Amino acid sequence: MKYSTYPLEQSLGMNYYATDTRGIGGILRSTPQDFIVEELPVKFTGTGPYLIAKLTKTSWEHQHAMREIAKRLAISPKRLGWGGTKDRNAVTTQYISLYDVTEDDLAKVSLKDIVLEPVTHHQFNLGLGNLEGNRFAITLRNCDSEGLAERTAAITADILTSGIPNYYGIQRFGALKPVTHRVGLHILRGEYEEAVKIYVGDAFPHESDEVKAARTAFAETGDAKAALHDLPAKLSYERIMLDSLAKHPGEYGCALQAMPPKLLSMFVSAYQSWLFNMALSARCAAGVSLSDANAGEHLIFANDRIDTVTEKNLPTTRQHMKRGRCAVAAWMPGATLPVTPGPLEEEMFALMEKDGVSMQSFANASAFTGTNFDGAHRKIVLRTEVSSEIAGTDVTLRFVLPPGHYATTVCREYMQGSAEQMV
């Protein structure tokens, strides 16, 4: 494995590459058409109160698109459901559920760069994870031409044989403003003022001087009305918080709860993702192969059965892993803990203790956000079949990933560039 030298990746726990081959460089998302995502849907029931529509959008932030669709339909956004949150700077196709909406209603929705097509009906609302996976076609532009074919092939071979660390990608933490996990930490600690001031008040290098000045002024003064006047309309989520604060000064918890519920919950989920990334990188630093296991770690099988590795069953475990029957998985901490903590969980609990976070913190955050944070198992290794096509200095990668896995995690293994090149 090779250590990442990029401070941003290190801060997000994305410390290692699986391959020792030099990256091919390149730029991701030169245009939205360079990042194409096609959702693989679950089987629908064919009848029920939910209309299933295929949504194709270009360069739309996910939550913004859902709010606009609901607005055009004159319904609450709560009547929309989806299986996965898709990238903004991309062309994405996915399926959404709409409660008590007809095909005629849907036909009246007209939004630039959005196409909605009725598909069928379903008995249930779609929730996060209700999809079979995603198919990707991603083009990396202006790659390093020296030995491009050989390096691409070598990286592909590494991914196919040993797999790569199954990191949560940078967009999980905010592609251009990676602070969601820090906001989530303060929500978990009940520090709502600090959470708002990070989200609204932290300035970033890529932003205009006007935006930086407005953010800095808010961080220093807490003047919501002035910040609301100075921040541009495109920063819609910041403005939602500020509008609430302007109407209810000092009510920082209310400002957070003014956010779309699913976005609010993602702050806390991002902290869980950060814990996972950090624990996985600590395991990589210890030199343990992704294809091997330690006593005390947990295994997840194809049927989602969980088992624990012991010194006694370690030889059998290694045979199962070699044959692709199971993989090491970590339980991301939440309000519950259904397994005995192993090395990965102990690493995460140590980070939580340092941060002043407990399992009760997740229960409190559940009450605050209206979302359960019970935790979940996640494989530490990502494996997929990747095909590559090279045209000059451009490389197109095609692959399929299960729900909750990040295409940018695959792309970073090829590129090995700064995170800014992947947003």
Short mmCIF file of C-alpha atoms in Angstrom, two decimals:
data_model
loop_
_atom_site.label_atom_id
_atom_site.label_comp_id
_atom_site.label_asym_id
_atom_site.label_seq_id
_atom_site.Cartn_x
_atom_site.Cartn_y
_atom_site.Cartn_z
CA MET A 1 0.00 0.00 0.00
CA LYS A 2 1.01 3.60 -0.57
CA TYR A 3 0.44 6.56 1.77
CA SER A 4 -1.48 9.60 0.54
CA THR A 5 0.44 12.86 0.90
CA TYR A 6 -2.63 15.08 0.58
CA PRO A 7 -3.62 16.83 3.86
CA LEU A 8 -7.33 16.92 2.97
CA GLU A 9 -7.43 13.16 2.39
CA GLN A 10 -5.54 12.60 5.63
CA SER A 11 -8.06 14.72 7.56
CA LEU A 12 -10.88 12.58 6.14
CA GLY A 13 -9.15 9.30 6.98
CA MET A 14 -8.41 8.41 3.34
CA ASN A 15 -4.74 7.74 4.00
CA TYR A 16 -3.82 4.86 1.69
CA TYR A 17 -3.94 3.59 -1.87
CA ALA A 18 -4.11 -0.15 -2.42
CA THR A 19 -1.74 -0.08 -5.36
CA ASP A 20 1.95 0.79 -5.41
CA THR A 21 1.72 1.73 -9.10
CA ARG A 22 2.13 5.42 -9.86
CA GLY A 23 -1.22 7.06 -10.60
CA ILE A 24 -2.31 8.20 -14.04
CA GLY A 25 -3.36 11.68 -12.94
CA GLY A 26 -6.06 13.36 -14.95
CA ILE A 27 -9.09 15.46 -14.13
CA LEU A 28 -12.46 14.10 -13.12
CA ARG A 29 -15.69 15.84 -14.17
CA SER A 30 -14.34 18.22 -16.80
CA THR A 31 -17.98 18.18 -17.88
CA PRO A 32 -21.02 16.51 -16.30
CA GLN A 33 -21.05 14.06 -19.22
CA ASP A 34 -17.72 12.69 -17.97
CA PHE A 35 -19.48 11.23 -14.92
CA ILE A 36 -22.49 9.11 -15.87
CA VAL A 37 -24.40 7.17 -13.22
CA GLU A 38 -27.25 4.74 -13.90
CA GLU A 39 -29.09 3.37 -10.88
CA LEU A 40 -29.99 -0.33 -10.87
CA PRO A 41 -33.44 -0.43 -9.25
CA VAL A 42 -35.06 -2.90 -6.91
CA LYS A 43 -38.01 -4.92 -8.17
CA PHE A 44 -41.20 -2.87 -7.93
CA THR A 45 -44.57 -4.34 -6.91
CA GLY A 46 -46.48 -2.84 -9.85
CA THR A 47 -49.35 -1.62 -7.67
CA GLY A 48 -49.64 0.70 -4.69
CA PRO A 49 -49.96 4.35 -3.71
CA TYR A 50 -46.45 5.33 -4.81
CA LEU A 51 -45.76 6.35 -8.40
CA ILE A 52 -42.25 5.29 -9.43
CA ALA A 53 -40.55 7.67 -11.83
CA LYS A 54 -37.19 7.53 -13.57
CA LEU A 55 -35.36 10.79 -12.93
CA THR A 56 -32.52 11.87 -15.21
CA LYS A 57 -30.77 15.08 -14.25
CA THR A 58 -27.66 17.00 -15.25
CA SER A 59 -25.72 19.25 -12.87
CA TRP A 60 -28.39 19.30 -10.18
CA GLU A 61 -27.61 19.07 -6.46
CA HIS A 62 -29.72 16.17 -5.21
CA GLN A 63 -31.70 17.85 -2.42
CA HIS A 64 -32.27 20.95 -4.53
CA ALA A 65 -33.70 18.83 -7.35
CA MET A 66 -36.08 17.05 -4.99
CA ARG A 67 -37.29 20.32 -3.49
CA GLU A 68 -37.93 21.80 -6.93
CA ILE A 69 -39.82 18.71 -8.10
CA ALA A 70 -42.00 18.85 -4.97
CA LYS A 71 -42.55 22.57 -5.52
CA ARG A 72 -43.72 22.03 -9.11
CA LEU A 73 -46.09 19.31 -7.91
CA ALA A 74 -47.30 21.53 -5.03
CA ILE A 75 -46.65 18.74 -2.52
CA SER A 76 -44.50 18.31 0.57
CA PRO A 77 -40.95 17.08 -0.12
CA LYS A 78 -41.73 14.35 2.44
CA ARG A 79 -43.87 12.66 -0.21
CA LEU A 80 -40.76 11.98 -2.31
CA GLY A 81 -38.43 9.06 -1.65
CA TRP A 82 -35.24 7.76 -3.25
CA GLY A 83 -32.78 4.92 -2.85
CA GLY A 84 -29.55 6.88 -3.25
CA THR A 85 -28.17 10.42 -3.27
CA LYS A 86 -26.52 11.17 -6.60
CA ASP A 87 -23.65 13.47 -7.53
CA ARG A 88 -24.19 17.05 -8.63
CA ASN A 89 -21.57 17.49 -11.36
CA ALA A 90 -22.78 14.48 -13.32
CA VAL A 91 -25.47 13.01 -15.53
CA THR A 92 -27.47 10.72 -13.26
CA THR A 93 -30.40 8.38 -13.73
CA GLN A 94 -32.26 7.10 -10.70
CA TYR A 95 -35.71 6.08 -9.48
CA ILE A 96 -37.86 8.09 -7.09
CA SER A 97 -41.18 7.35 -5.39
CA LEU A 98 -43.97 9.93 -5.22
CA TYR A 99 -46.87 9.37 -2.85
CA ASP A 100 -50.37 9.95 -4.28
CA VAL A 101 -49.06 11.54 -7.49
CA THR A 102 -50.52 10.64 -10.87
CA GLU A 103 -48.83 10.34 -14.24
CA ASP A 104 -50.77 13.40 -15.38
CA ASP A 105 -49.42 15.35 -12.41
CA LEU A 106 -45.90 14.28 -13.30
CA ALA A 107 -46.30 15.33 -16.94
CA LYS A 108 -46.82 18.93 -15.81
CA VAL A 109 -43.36 19.15 -14.20
CA SER A 110 -40.97 21.13 -16.38
CA LEU A 111 -37.45 21.82 -15.12
CA LYS A 112 -34.29 22.57 -17.09
CA ASP A 113 -31.93 19.56 -17.31
CA ILE A 114 -34.43 17.29 -15.54
CA VAL A 115 -36.42 14.51 -17.20
CA LEU A 116 -39.11 12.61 -15.27
CA GLU A 117 -40.62 9.47 -16.76
CA PRO A 118 -43.35 7.41 -15.06
CA VAL A 119 -42.36 3.74 -14.73
CA THR A 120 -44.80 1.83 -12.49
CA HIS A 121 -46.35 1.83 -9.03
CA HIS A 122 -45.01 0.47 -5.76
CA GLN A 123 -46.45 -0.49 -2.39
CA PHE A 124 -43.63 1.21 -0.48
CA ASN A 125 -41.77 4.49 -0.26
CA LEU A 126 -38.18 4.30 -1.49
CA GLY A 127 -35.63 4.87 1.26
CA LEU A 128 -31.85 5.12 1.29
CA GLY A 129 -30.35 1.80 0.23
CA ASN A 130 -33.44 0.65 -1.73
CA LEU A 131 -31.50 -0.05 -4.91
CA GLU A 132 -29.46 -2.91 -6.32
CA GLY A 133 -26.46 -0.73 -7.13
CA ASN A 134 -25.13 1.83 -9.60
CA ARG A 135 -23.49 1.49 -13.01
CA PHE A 136 -20.79 4.07 -13.81
CA ALA A 137 -19.12 5.34 -16.96
CA ILE A 138 -16.44 7.83 -15.90
CA THR A 139 -13.91 9.61 -18.11
CA LEU A 140 -10.65 10.96 -16.72
CA ARG A 141 -9.32 13.74 -18.96
CA ASN A 142 -5.73 14.81 -19.65
CA CYS A 143 -4.04 11.89 -17.92
CA ASP A 144 -0.26 11.53 -17.78
CA SER A 145 0.65 9.99 -21.14
CA GLU A 146 3.85 8.24 -19.99
CA GLY A 147 3.12 4.50 -19.86
CA LEU A 148 -0.58 5.26 -19.57
CA ALA A 149 -1.85 1.91 -20.83
CA GLU A 150 0.56 -0.08 -18.66
CA ARG A 151 -0.20 1.87 -15.49
CA THR A 152 -3.96 1.72 -16.09
CA ALA A 153 -3.76 -2.04 -16.55
CA ALA A 154 -1.62 -2.49 -13.41
CA ILE A 155 -4.04 -0.49 -11.23
CA THR A 156 -7.01 -2.42 -12.67
CA ALA A 157 -5.28 -5.70 -11.83
CA ASP A 158 -4.71 -4.61 -8.24
CA ILE A 159 -8.36 -3.64 -7.81
CA LEU A 160 -9.54 -6.95 -9.23
CA THR A 161 -7.20 -9.14 -7.19
CA SER A 162 -6.78 -7.62 -3.73
CA GLY A 163 -9.43 -4.89 -3.76
CA ILE A 164 -9.05 -1.37 -2.42
CA PRO A 165 -9.89 0.31 0.90
CA ASN A 166 -13.64 0.87 0.90
CA TYR A 167 -13.40 4.50 1.95
CA TYR A 168 -16.30 6.89 2.01
CA GLY A 169 -15.47 9.33 -0.79
CA ILE A 170 -14.87 13.04 -0.42
CA GLN A 171 -18.40 13.96 -1.51
CA ARG A 172 -19.65 12.19 1.63
CA PHE A 173 -18.10 15.05 3.59
CA GLY A 174 -19.01 17.84 1.16
CA ALA A 175 -17.22 17.90 -2.17
CA LEU A 176 -16.27 21.58 -2.23
CA LYS A 177 -16.68 22.18 1.48
CA PRO A 178 -15.76 18.99 3.38
CA VAL A 179 -17.10 19.91 6.82
CA THR A 180 -20.22 17.76 7.21
CA HIS A 181 -18.52 15.36 9.65
CA ARG A 182 -17.38 18.27 11.81
CA VAL A 183 -20.91 19.68 11.85
CA GLY A 184 -22.13 16.20 12.79
CA LEU A 185 -19.66 16.00 15.68
CA HIS A 186 -21.03 19.18 17.22
CA ILE A 187 -24.62 18.00 16.75
CA LEU A 188 -23.69 14.80 18.58
CA ARG A 189 -22.27 16.88 21.41
CA GLY A 190 -25.33 19.11 21.49
CA GLU A 191 -23.20 22.11 20.46
CA TYR A 192 -25.61 23.60 17.96
CA GLU A 193 -24.06 27.06 17.80
CA GLU A 194 -20.68 25.57 16.91
CA ALA A 195 -22.33 23.38 14.25
CA VAL A 196 -24.01 26.36 12.58
CA LYS A 197 -20.88 28.50 12.72
CA ILE A 198 -18.81 25.80 11.04
CA TYR A 199 -21.33 25.26 8.26
CA VAL A 200 -21.99 28.93 7.62
CA GLY A 201 -18.79 30.56 8.88
CA ASP A 202 -15.96 28.39 7.57
CA ALA A 203 -14.45 29.91 4.41
CA PHE A 204 -12.64 27.85 1.75
CA PRO A 205 -9.88 28.76 -0.72
CA HIS A 206 -11.94 28.19 -3.88
CA GLU A 207 -14.66 30.65 -2.82
CA SER A 208 -14.89 34.26 -3.96
CA ASP A 209 -13.54 37.03 -1.77
CA GLU A 210 -17.11 38.22 -1.25
CA VAL A 211 -18.23 34.86 0.13
CA LYS A 212 -15.10 34.45 2.26
CA ALA A 213 -15.63 37.89 3.80
CA ALA A 214 -19.30 37.16 4.55
CA ARG A 215 -18.49 33.82 6.16
CA THR A 216 -15.66 35.29 8.23
CA ALA A 217 -17.86 38.15 9.42
CA PHE A 218 -20.56 35.73 10.55
CA ALA A 219 -18.02 33.55 12.36
CA GLU A 220 -16.75 36.61 14.23
CA THR A 221 -20.02 38.46 14.93
CA GLY A 222 -22.81 35.90 14.61
CA ASP A 223 -24.86 38.55 12.79
CA ALA A 224 -27.33 36.41 10.83
CA LYS A 225 -29.11 39.33 9.13
CA ALA A 226 -25.85 40.76 7.75
CA ALA A 227 -24.71 37.34 6.52
CA LEU A 228 -28.10 36.71 4.93
CA HIS A 229 -27.70 39.99 3.05
CA ASP A 230 -24.12 39.26 1.96
CA LEU A 231 -24.17 35.55 1.04
CA PRO A 232 -25.32 34.81 -2.55
CA ALA A 233 -28.58 33.02 -3.24
CA LYS A 234 -26.78 29.90 -4.53
CA LEU A 235 -25.70 29.09 -0.96
CA SER A 236 -29.25 28.00 -0.24
CA TYR A 237 -28.60 25.80 2.79
CA GLU A 238 -26.54 28.43 4.56
CA ARG A 239 -29.33 30.89 3.88
CA ILE A 240 -31.94 28.52 5.32
CA MET A 241 -30.01 28.47 8.60
CA LEU A 242 -29.45 32.22 8.55
CA ASP A 243 -33.10 32.98 7.81
CA SER A 244 -34.11 30.93 10.83
CA LEU A 245 -31.53 32.68 13.01
CA ALA A 246 -32.61 36.12 11.81
CA LYS A 247 -36.19 35.32 12.86
CA HIS A 248 -35.20 33.52 16.07
CA PRO A 249 -31.89 34.97 17.33
CA GLY A 250 -29.78 32.57 19.34
CA GLU A 251 -31.93 29.53 18.47
CA TYR A 252 -29.15 27.57 16.77
CA GLY A 253 -30.89 24.22 17.21
CA CYS A 254 -33.91 25.59 15.36
CA ALA A 255 -31.61 26.85 12.60
CA LEU A 256 -30.25 23.34 12.10
CA GLN A 257 -33.73 21.81 12.20
CA ALA A 258 -34.84 24.24 9.48
CA MET A 259 -32.65 22.25 7.07
CA PRO A 260 -34.20 19.46 4.95
CA PRO A 261 -34.47 16.48 7.35
CA LYS A 262 -32.43 14.11 5.21
CA LEU A 263 -29.63 16.66 4.86
CA LEU A 264 -29.64 17.29 8.60
CA SER A 265 -29.28 13.58 9.27
CA MET A 266 -26.38 13.36 6.82
CA PHE A 267 -24.24 15.53 9.11
CA VAL A 268 -24.33 12.87 11.81
CA SER A 269 -23.92 10.06 9.27
CA ALA A 270 -20.82 11.85 7.95
CA TYR A 271 -19.23 11.64 11.39
CA GLN A 272 -19.93 7.89 11.40
CA SER A 273 -18.29 7.70 7.96
CA TRP A 274 -15.24 9.61 9.24
CA LEU A 275 -14.89 7.12 12.10
CA PHE A 276 -14.96 4.25 9.62
CA ASN A 277 -12.36 5.84 7.32
CA MET A 278 -10.04 6.58 10.23
CA ALA A 279 -10.28 3.03 11.62
CA LEU A 280 -9.71 1.52 8.17
CA SER A 281 -6.61 3.68 7.64
CA ALA A 282 -5.28 2.67 11.06
CA ARG A 283 -5.65 -0.97 10.00
CA CYS A 284 -3.84 -0.26 6.72
CA ALA A 285 -1.05 1.48 8.66
CA ALA A 286 -0.60 -1.71 10.71
CA GLY A 287 0.18 -3.56 7.48
CA VAL A 288 -2.74 -6.00 7.58
CA SER A 289 -3.89 -7.03 4.12
CA LEU A 290 -7.46 -6.27 3.08
CA SER A 291 -7.62 -9.96 2.10
CA ASP A 292 -6.66 -11.12 5.58
CA ALA A 293 -8.32 -10.97 8.99
CA ASN A 294 -7.38 -10.40 12.61
CA ALA A 295 -8.80 -12.32 15.55
CA GLY A 296 -11.74 -10.39 16.96
CA GLU A 297 -12.73 -8.82 13.63
CA HIS A 298 -16.12 -9.48 12.10
CA LEU A 299 -16.93 -11.14 8.79
CA ILE A 300 -19.90 -10.45 6.56
CA PHE A 301 -21.10 -13.15 4.14
CA ALA A 302 -23.11 -12.83 0.94
CA ASN A 303 -26.36 -13.54 2.82
CA ASP A 304 -25.46 -10.76 5.34
CA ARG A 305 -24.62 -13.33 8.03
CA ILE A 306 -22.09 -11.96 10.53
CA ASP A 307 -19.41 -14.09 12.17
CA THR A 308 -16.47 -13.30 14.43
CA VAL A 309 -12.89 -14.29 13.68
CA THR A 310 -11.11 -16.29 16.37
CA GLU A 311 -7.62 -17.77 16.59
CA LYS A 312 -9.24 -21.18 16.18
CA ASN A 313 -11.22 -20.42 13.01
CA LEU A 314 -8.63 -18.10 11.43
CA PRO A 315 -7.32 -20.72 8.92
CA THR A 316 -10.89 -21.49 7.78
CA THR A 317 -11.65 -17.78 7.62
CA ARG A 318 -8.71 -17.20 5.30
CA GLN A 319 -9.95 -19.93 2.97
CA HIS A 320 -13.44 -18.40 2.87
CA MET A 321 -11.98 -14.97 2.16
CA LYS A 322 -9.71 -16.34 -0.56
CA ARG A 323 -12.74 -17.85 -2.28
CA GLY A 324 -14.68 -14.59 -2.04
CA ARG A 325 -17.31 -15.94 0.34
CA CYS A 326 -16.90 -13.22 2.95
CA ALA A 327 -15.01 -10.05 3.83
CA VAL A 328 -13.96 -8.22 6.97
CA ALA A 329 -16.56 -5.66 8.04
CA ALA A 330 -16.61 -2.96 10.70
CA TRP A 331 -19.63 -1.93 12.75
CA MET A 332 -19.91 1.83 12.53
CA PRO A 333 -20.89 3.05 16.00
CA GLY A 334 -24.37 4.32 16.68
CA ALA A 335 -27.01 4.09 19.38
CA THR A 336 -26.76 0.28 19.41
CA LEU A 337 -23.91 -2.24 19.41
CA PRO A 338 -25.05 -5.76 18.45
CA VAL A 339 -21.51 -7.19 18.27
CA THR A 340 -18.57 -7.54 20.62
CA PRO A 341 -16.12 -4.79 19.67
CA GLY A 342 -13.15 -6.00 17.65
CA PRO A 343 -10.00 -4.08 16.70
CA LEU A 344 -11.80 -1.84 14.19
CA GLU A 345 -14.64 -0.99 16.56
CA GLU A 346 -12.19 -0.34 19.40
CA GLU A 347 -10.33 2.11 17.19
CA MET A 348 -13.57 3.97 16.49
CA PHE A 349 -14.60 4.00 20.14
CA ALA A 350 -11.21 5.47 21.04
CA LEU A 351 -11.78 8.28 18.54
CA MET A 352 -15.25 8.86 19.94
CA GLU A 353 -13.94 9.05 23.49
CA LYS A 354 -11.36 11.60 22.40
CA ASP A 355 -14.15 13.62 20.74
CA GLY A 356 -16.48 13.40 23.74
CA VAL A 357 -19.04 11.26 21.89
CA SER A 358 -20.86 8.22 23.31
CA MET A 359 -23.53 5.81 22.12
CA GLN A 360 -26.02 7.96 24.02
CA SER A 361 -24.90 10.88 21.85
CA PHE A 362 -26.27 9.05 18.81
CA ALA A 363 -29.56 8.40 20.62
CA ASN A 364 -29.78 12.13 21.44
CA ALA A 365 -28.98 13.03 17.83
CA SER A 366 -31.72 10.65 16.67
CA ALA A 367 -34.26 12.57 18.73
CA PHE A 368 -32.93 15.90 17.43
CA THR A 369 -32.90 14.96 13.73
CA GLY A 370 -35.78 12.49 13.64
CA THR A 371 -33.50 9.82 12.15
CA ASN A 372 -32.23 6.60 13.70
CA PHE A 373 -28.46 6.23 13.99
CA ASP A 374 -28.22 2.60 15.03
CA GLY A 375 -24.99 1.90 13.15
CA ALA A 376 -24.37 -0.69 10.45
CA HIS A 377 -21.79 -3.15 9.16
CA ARG A 378 -19.65 -2.07 6.22
CA LYS A 379 -17.06 -4.06 4.32
CA ILE A 380 -13.54 -2.70 4.56
CA VAL A 381 -12.65 -3.80 1.03
CA LEU A 382 -14.13 -2.73 -2.30
CA ARG A 383 -13.88 -5.09 -5.26
CA THR A 384 -15.39 -4.61 -8.69
CA GLU A 385 -14.83 -5.57 -12.31
CA VAL A 386 -13.40 -2.52 -14.09
CA SER A 387 -13.06 -2.12 -17.84
CA SER A 388 -10.98 0.71 -19.26
CA GLU A 389 -10.77 2.42 -22.63
CA ILE A 390 -7.93 4.77 -23.57
CA ALA A 391 -8.29 7.49 -26.18
CA GLY A 392 -5.20 9.69 -26.36
CA THR A 393 -4.74 10.95 -22.81
CA ASP A 394 -8.34 10.24 -21.76
CA VAL A 395 -9.28 7.09 -19.84
CA THR A 396 -12.88 5.88 -19.51
CA LEU A 397 -13.66 3.50 -16.64
CA ARG A 398 -16.79 1.36 -16.50
CA PHE A 399 -17.88 -0.57 -13.42
CA VAL A 400 -20.79 -1.39 -11.11
CA LEU A 401 -20.88 -0.77 -7.36
CA PRO A 402 -23.27 -1.89 -4.61
CA PRO A 403 -25.33 0.72 -2.71
CA GLY A 404 -23.33 3.00 -0.43
CA HIS A 405 -20.03 2.53 -2.28
CA TYR A 406 -18.24 5.45 -3.89
CA ALA A 407 -17.11 5.70 -7.48
CA THR A 408 -14.61 8.39 -6.49
CA THR A 409 -12.94 5.80 -4.23
CA VAL A 410 -12.26 3.75 -7.37
CA CYS A 411 -11.19 6.82 -9.36
CA ARG A 412 -8.71 8.00 -6.70
CA GLU A 413 -6.83 4.70 -7.02
CA TYR A 414 -6.29 5.46 -10.69
CA MET A 415 -5.66 9.19 -10.41
CA GLN A 416 -3.82 9.50 -7.09
CA GLY A 417 -4.21 13.25 -7.35
CA SER A 418 -5.55 15.91 -5.03
CA ALA A 419 -9.15 15.76 -3.93
CA GLU A 420 -9.80 19.03 -5.75
CA GLN A 421 -9.25 17.19 -9.04
CA MET A 422 -12.12 14.83 -8.27
CA VAL A 423 -14.95 17.25 -7.50
#
